[in-house]
Short mmCIF file of C-alpha atoms in Angstrom, two decimals:
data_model
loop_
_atom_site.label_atom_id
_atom_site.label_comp_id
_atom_site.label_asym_id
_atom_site.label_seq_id
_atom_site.Cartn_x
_atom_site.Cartn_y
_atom_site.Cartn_z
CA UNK A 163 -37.38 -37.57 -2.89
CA UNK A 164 -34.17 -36.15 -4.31
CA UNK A 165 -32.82 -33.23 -2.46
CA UNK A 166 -29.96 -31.31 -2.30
CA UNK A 167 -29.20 -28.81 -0.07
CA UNK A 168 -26.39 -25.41 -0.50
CA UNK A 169 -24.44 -24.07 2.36
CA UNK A 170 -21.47 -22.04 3.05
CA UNK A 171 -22.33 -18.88 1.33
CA UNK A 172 -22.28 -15.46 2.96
CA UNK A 173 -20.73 -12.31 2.66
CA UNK A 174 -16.32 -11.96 2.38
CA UNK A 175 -14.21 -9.60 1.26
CA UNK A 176 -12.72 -9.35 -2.30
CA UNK A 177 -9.55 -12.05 -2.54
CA UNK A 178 -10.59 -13.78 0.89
CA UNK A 179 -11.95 -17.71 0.25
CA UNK A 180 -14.71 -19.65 0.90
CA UNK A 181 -16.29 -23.07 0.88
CA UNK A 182 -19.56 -24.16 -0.16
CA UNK A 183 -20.90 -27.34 0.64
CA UNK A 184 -24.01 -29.56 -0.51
CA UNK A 185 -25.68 -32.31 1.18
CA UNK A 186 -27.16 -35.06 -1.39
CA UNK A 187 -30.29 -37.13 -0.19
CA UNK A 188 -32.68 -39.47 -1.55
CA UNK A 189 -30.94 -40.88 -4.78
CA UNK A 190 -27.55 -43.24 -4.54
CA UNK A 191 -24.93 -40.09 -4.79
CA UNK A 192 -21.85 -41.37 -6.04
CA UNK A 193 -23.61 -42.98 -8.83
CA UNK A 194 -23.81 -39.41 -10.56
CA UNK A 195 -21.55 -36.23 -11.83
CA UNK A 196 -22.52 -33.33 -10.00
CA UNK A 197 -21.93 -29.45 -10.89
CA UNK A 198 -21.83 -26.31 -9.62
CA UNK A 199 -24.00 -23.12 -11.50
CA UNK A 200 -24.06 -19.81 -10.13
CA UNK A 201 -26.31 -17.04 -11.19
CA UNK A 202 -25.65 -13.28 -10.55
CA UNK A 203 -28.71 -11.38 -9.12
CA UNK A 204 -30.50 -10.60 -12.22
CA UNK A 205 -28.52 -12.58 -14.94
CA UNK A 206 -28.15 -16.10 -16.22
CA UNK A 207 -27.39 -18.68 -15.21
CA UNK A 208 -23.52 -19.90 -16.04
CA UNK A 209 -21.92 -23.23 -15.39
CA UNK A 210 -18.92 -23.57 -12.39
CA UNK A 211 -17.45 -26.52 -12.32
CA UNK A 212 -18.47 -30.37 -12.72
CA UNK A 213 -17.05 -33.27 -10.99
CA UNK A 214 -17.87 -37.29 -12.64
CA UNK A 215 -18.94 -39.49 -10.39
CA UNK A 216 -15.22 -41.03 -8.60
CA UNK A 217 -13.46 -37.81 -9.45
CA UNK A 218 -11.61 -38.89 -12.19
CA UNK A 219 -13.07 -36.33 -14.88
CA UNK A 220 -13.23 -32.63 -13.31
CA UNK A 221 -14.12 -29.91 -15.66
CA UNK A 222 -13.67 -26.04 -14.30
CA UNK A 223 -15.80 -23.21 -16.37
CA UNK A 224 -12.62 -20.18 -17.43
CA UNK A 225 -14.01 -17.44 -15.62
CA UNK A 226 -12.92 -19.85 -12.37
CA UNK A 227 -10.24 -22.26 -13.54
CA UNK A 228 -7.22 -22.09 -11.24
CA UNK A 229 -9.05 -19.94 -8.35
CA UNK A 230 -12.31 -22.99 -7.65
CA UNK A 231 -12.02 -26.50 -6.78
CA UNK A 232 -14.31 -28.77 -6.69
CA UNK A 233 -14.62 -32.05 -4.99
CA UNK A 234 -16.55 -34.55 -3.39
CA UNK A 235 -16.61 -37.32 -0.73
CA UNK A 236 -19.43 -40.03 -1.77
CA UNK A 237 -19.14 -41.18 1.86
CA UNK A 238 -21.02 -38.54 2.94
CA UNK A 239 -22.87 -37.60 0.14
CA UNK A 240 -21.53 -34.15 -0.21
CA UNK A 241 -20.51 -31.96 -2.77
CA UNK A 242 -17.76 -29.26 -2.07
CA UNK A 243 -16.37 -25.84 -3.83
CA UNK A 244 -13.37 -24.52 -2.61
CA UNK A 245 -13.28 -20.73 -3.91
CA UNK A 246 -10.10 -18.79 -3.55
CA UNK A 247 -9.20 -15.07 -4.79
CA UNK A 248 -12.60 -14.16 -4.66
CA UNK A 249 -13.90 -10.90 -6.53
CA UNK A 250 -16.99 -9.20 -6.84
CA UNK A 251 -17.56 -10.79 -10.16
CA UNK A 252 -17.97 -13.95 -8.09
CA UNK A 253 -21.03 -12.73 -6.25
CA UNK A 254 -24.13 -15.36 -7.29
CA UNK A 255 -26.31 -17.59 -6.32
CA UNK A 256 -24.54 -20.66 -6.22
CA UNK A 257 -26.42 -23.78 -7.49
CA UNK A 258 -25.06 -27.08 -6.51
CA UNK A 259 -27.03 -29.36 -9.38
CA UNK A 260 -27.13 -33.32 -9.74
CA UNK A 261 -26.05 -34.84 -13.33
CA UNK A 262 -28.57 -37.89 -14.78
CA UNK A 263 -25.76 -40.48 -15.06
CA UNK A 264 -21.75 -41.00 -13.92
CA UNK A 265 -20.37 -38.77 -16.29
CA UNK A 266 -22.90 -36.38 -18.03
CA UNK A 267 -23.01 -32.81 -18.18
CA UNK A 268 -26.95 -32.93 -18.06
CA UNK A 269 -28.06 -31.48 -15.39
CA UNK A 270 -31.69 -32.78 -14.08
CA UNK A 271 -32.25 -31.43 -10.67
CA UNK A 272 -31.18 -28.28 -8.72
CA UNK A 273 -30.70 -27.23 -4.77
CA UNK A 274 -32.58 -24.36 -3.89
CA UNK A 275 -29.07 -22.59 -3.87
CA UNK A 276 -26.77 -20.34 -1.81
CA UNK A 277 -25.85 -16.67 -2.19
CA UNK A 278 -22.00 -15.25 -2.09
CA UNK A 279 -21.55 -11.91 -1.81
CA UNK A 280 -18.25 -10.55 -2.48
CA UNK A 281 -17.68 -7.21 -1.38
CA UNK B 33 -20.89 -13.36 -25.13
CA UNK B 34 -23.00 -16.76 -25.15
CA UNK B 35 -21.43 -19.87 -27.49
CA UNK B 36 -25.55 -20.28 -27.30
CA UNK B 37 -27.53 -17.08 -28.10
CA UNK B 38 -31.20 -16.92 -27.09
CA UNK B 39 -33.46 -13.82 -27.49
CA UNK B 40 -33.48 -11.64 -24.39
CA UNK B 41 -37.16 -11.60 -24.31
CA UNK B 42 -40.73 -12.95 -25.84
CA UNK B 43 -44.15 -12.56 -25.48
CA UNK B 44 -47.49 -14.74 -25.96
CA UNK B 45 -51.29 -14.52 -25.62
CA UNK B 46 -52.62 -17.18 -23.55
CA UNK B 47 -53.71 -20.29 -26.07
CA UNK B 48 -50.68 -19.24 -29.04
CA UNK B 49 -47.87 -21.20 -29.37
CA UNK B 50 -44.52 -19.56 -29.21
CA UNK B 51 -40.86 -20.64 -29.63
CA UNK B 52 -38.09 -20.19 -28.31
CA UNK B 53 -34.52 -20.09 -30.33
CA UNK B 54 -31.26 -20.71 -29.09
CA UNK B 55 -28.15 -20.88 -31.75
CA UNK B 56 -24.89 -22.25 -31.57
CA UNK B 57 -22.49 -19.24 -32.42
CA UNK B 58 -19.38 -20.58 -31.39
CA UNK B 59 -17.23 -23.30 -32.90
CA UNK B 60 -16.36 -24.01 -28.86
CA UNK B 61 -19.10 -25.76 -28.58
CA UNK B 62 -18.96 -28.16 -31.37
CA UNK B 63 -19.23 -31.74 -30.44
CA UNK B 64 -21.63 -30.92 -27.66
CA UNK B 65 -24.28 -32.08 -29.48
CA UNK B 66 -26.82 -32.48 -26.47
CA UNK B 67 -29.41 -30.06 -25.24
CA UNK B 68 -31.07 -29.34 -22.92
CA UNK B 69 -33.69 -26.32 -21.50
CA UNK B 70 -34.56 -25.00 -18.31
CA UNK B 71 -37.82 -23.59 -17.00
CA UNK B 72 -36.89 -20.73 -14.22
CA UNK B 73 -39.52 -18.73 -11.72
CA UNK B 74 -38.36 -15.56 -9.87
CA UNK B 75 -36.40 -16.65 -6.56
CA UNK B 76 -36.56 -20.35 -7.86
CA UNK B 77 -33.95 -22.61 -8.57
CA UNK B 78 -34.41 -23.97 -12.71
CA UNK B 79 -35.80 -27.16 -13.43
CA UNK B 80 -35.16 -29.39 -16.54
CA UNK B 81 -38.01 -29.53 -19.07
CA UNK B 82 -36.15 -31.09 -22.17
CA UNK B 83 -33.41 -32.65 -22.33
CA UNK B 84 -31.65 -35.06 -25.70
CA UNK B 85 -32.97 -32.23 -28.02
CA UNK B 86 -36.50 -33.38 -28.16
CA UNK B 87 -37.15 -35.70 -24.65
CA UNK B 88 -39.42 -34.76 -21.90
CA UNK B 89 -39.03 -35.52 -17.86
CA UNK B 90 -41.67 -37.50 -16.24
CA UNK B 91 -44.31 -34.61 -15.52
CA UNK B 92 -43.70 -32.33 -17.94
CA UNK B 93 -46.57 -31.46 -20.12
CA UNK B 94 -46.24 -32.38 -23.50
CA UNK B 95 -47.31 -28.60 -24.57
CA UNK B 96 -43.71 -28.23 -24.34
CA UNK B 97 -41.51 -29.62 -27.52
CA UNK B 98 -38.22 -29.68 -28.48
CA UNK B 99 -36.75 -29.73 -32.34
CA UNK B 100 -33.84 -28.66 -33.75
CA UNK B 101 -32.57 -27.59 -37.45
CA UNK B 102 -28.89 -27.25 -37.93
CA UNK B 103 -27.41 -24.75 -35.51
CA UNK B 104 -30.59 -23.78 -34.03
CA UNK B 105 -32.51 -25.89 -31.47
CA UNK B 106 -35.57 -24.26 -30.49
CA UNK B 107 -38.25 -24.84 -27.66
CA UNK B 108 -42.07 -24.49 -28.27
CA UNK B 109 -44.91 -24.24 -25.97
CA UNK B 110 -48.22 -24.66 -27.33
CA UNK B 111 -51.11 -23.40 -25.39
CA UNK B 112 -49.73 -20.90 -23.49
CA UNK B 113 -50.93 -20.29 -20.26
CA UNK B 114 -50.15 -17.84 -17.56
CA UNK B 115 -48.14 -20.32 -14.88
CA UNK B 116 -45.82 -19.91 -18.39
CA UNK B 117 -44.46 -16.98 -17.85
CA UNK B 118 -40.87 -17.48 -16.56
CA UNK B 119 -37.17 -17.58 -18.13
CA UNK B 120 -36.12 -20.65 -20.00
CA UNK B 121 -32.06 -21.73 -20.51
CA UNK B 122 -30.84 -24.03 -23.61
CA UNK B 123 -28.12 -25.50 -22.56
CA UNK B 124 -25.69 -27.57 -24.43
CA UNK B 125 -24.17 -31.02 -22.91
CA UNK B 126 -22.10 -33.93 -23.68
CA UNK B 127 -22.83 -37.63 -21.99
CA UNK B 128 -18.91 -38.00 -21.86
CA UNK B 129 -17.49 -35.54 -19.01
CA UNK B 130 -19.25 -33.18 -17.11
CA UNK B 131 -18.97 -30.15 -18.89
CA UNK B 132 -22.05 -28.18 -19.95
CA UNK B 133 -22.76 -24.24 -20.60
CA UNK B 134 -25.85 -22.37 -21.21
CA UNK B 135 -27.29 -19.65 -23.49
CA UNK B 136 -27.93 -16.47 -21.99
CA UNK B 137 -32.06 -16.88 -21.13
CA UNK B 138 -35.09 -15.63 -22.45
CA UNK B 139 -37.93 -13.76 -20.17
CA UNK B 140 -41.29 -15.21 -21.71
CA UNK B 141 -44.73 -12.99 -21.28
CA UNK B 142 -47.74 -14.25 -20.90
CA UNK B 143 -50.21 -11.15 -22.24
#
């Protein structure tokens, strides 16, 4: 059973950082992209960041492109985002999501997610 | 604004069909020809229902379709029943590098 599993989130003040991290189980993790989505509380959802299978390809939405980082160490099947110069606007739900092949921006299964609140 | 626009809401009787719209409004997304749509429950993460335009996951019922004409790809569920009711993301994807966006949802009513 595929699961994937958010943590790191919490509350920090506006232009502190913080780290997420996501655990991958029960598919072969480097074998597939993975992405970040966050989701305000009572908005859409809107695409973070995505990272291709060895790294190589890393894509960064604008609203987060020079202040987020994403990586990932296939060794221990985790999933990372660095987020610096954090503001309010940041505060989400923060989705880490699993791609269906090594490169692909489709997304075809979700963690349960982790909230960031920014105050 | 969304490259993807969606209406904010719908509404359905239970056994109609209804359909969902979502249009490509922004010349940023051309190329990303792939898409996809999410199913979403209060407090629950999304979950893929179609995905290539017109494919279904293993599991998904085949009440819900996917089509597309030009700019617009559109979902449909026929049948509607209450477990229904929920938002739904298009989302538009290329197989190449993982970057992806979505439309801004649409809050479907089950009467």
């Amino acid at each position: 059973e595929v699961q994937l599993v958010e943590s790191g989130g919490g509350l920090v003040q506006s232009g502190k950082s913080l780290r997420l991290s996501c655990a991958g189980s029960g598919f072969t993790f480097e074998d597939y992209a993975m992405h970040w989505v966050r989701q305000a509380p009572g908005k859409g959802l809107e695409w973070v960041s995505g990272v291709s299978w060895n790294s190589d390809n890393i894509q960064y939405a604008d609203s987060v492109k020079g202040r987020f980082t994403i990586s990932r160490d296939n060794a221990r099947n985790s999933l990372y985002l660095q987020m610096d110069s954090l503001t309010p606007e940041d505060t989400a739900f923060y989705y880490c999501a699993k791609a269906d092949d090594l490169w692909s921006g489709l997304v075809d299964f979700w963690g349960q997610g982790t909230l960031v609140i920014v105050s | 604004q969304s490259a993807l626009t969606q209406p904010h809401s719908l509404s359905g009787s239970p056994g109609q069909s209804v359909t969902i719209s979502c249009t490509r409004t922004s010349s940023h997304v051309a190329g990303y020809d792939y898409v996809s749509w999410y199913q979403q429950y209060p407090g629950k993460a999304p979950k893929l229902i179609i995905y290539d335009v017109v494919k279904r996951p293993s599991g998904v019922p085949d009440r819900f379709s996917g089509s597309r004409s030009g700019d617009t790809t559109s979902l449909t569920i026929s049948g509607l029943r209450p477990e229904d009711e929920a938002d739904y993301y298009c989302c538009s994807y290329t197989g190449s590098y993982p970057y992806t966006f979505f439309g801004g949802g649409t809050k479907l009513t089950v009467l």
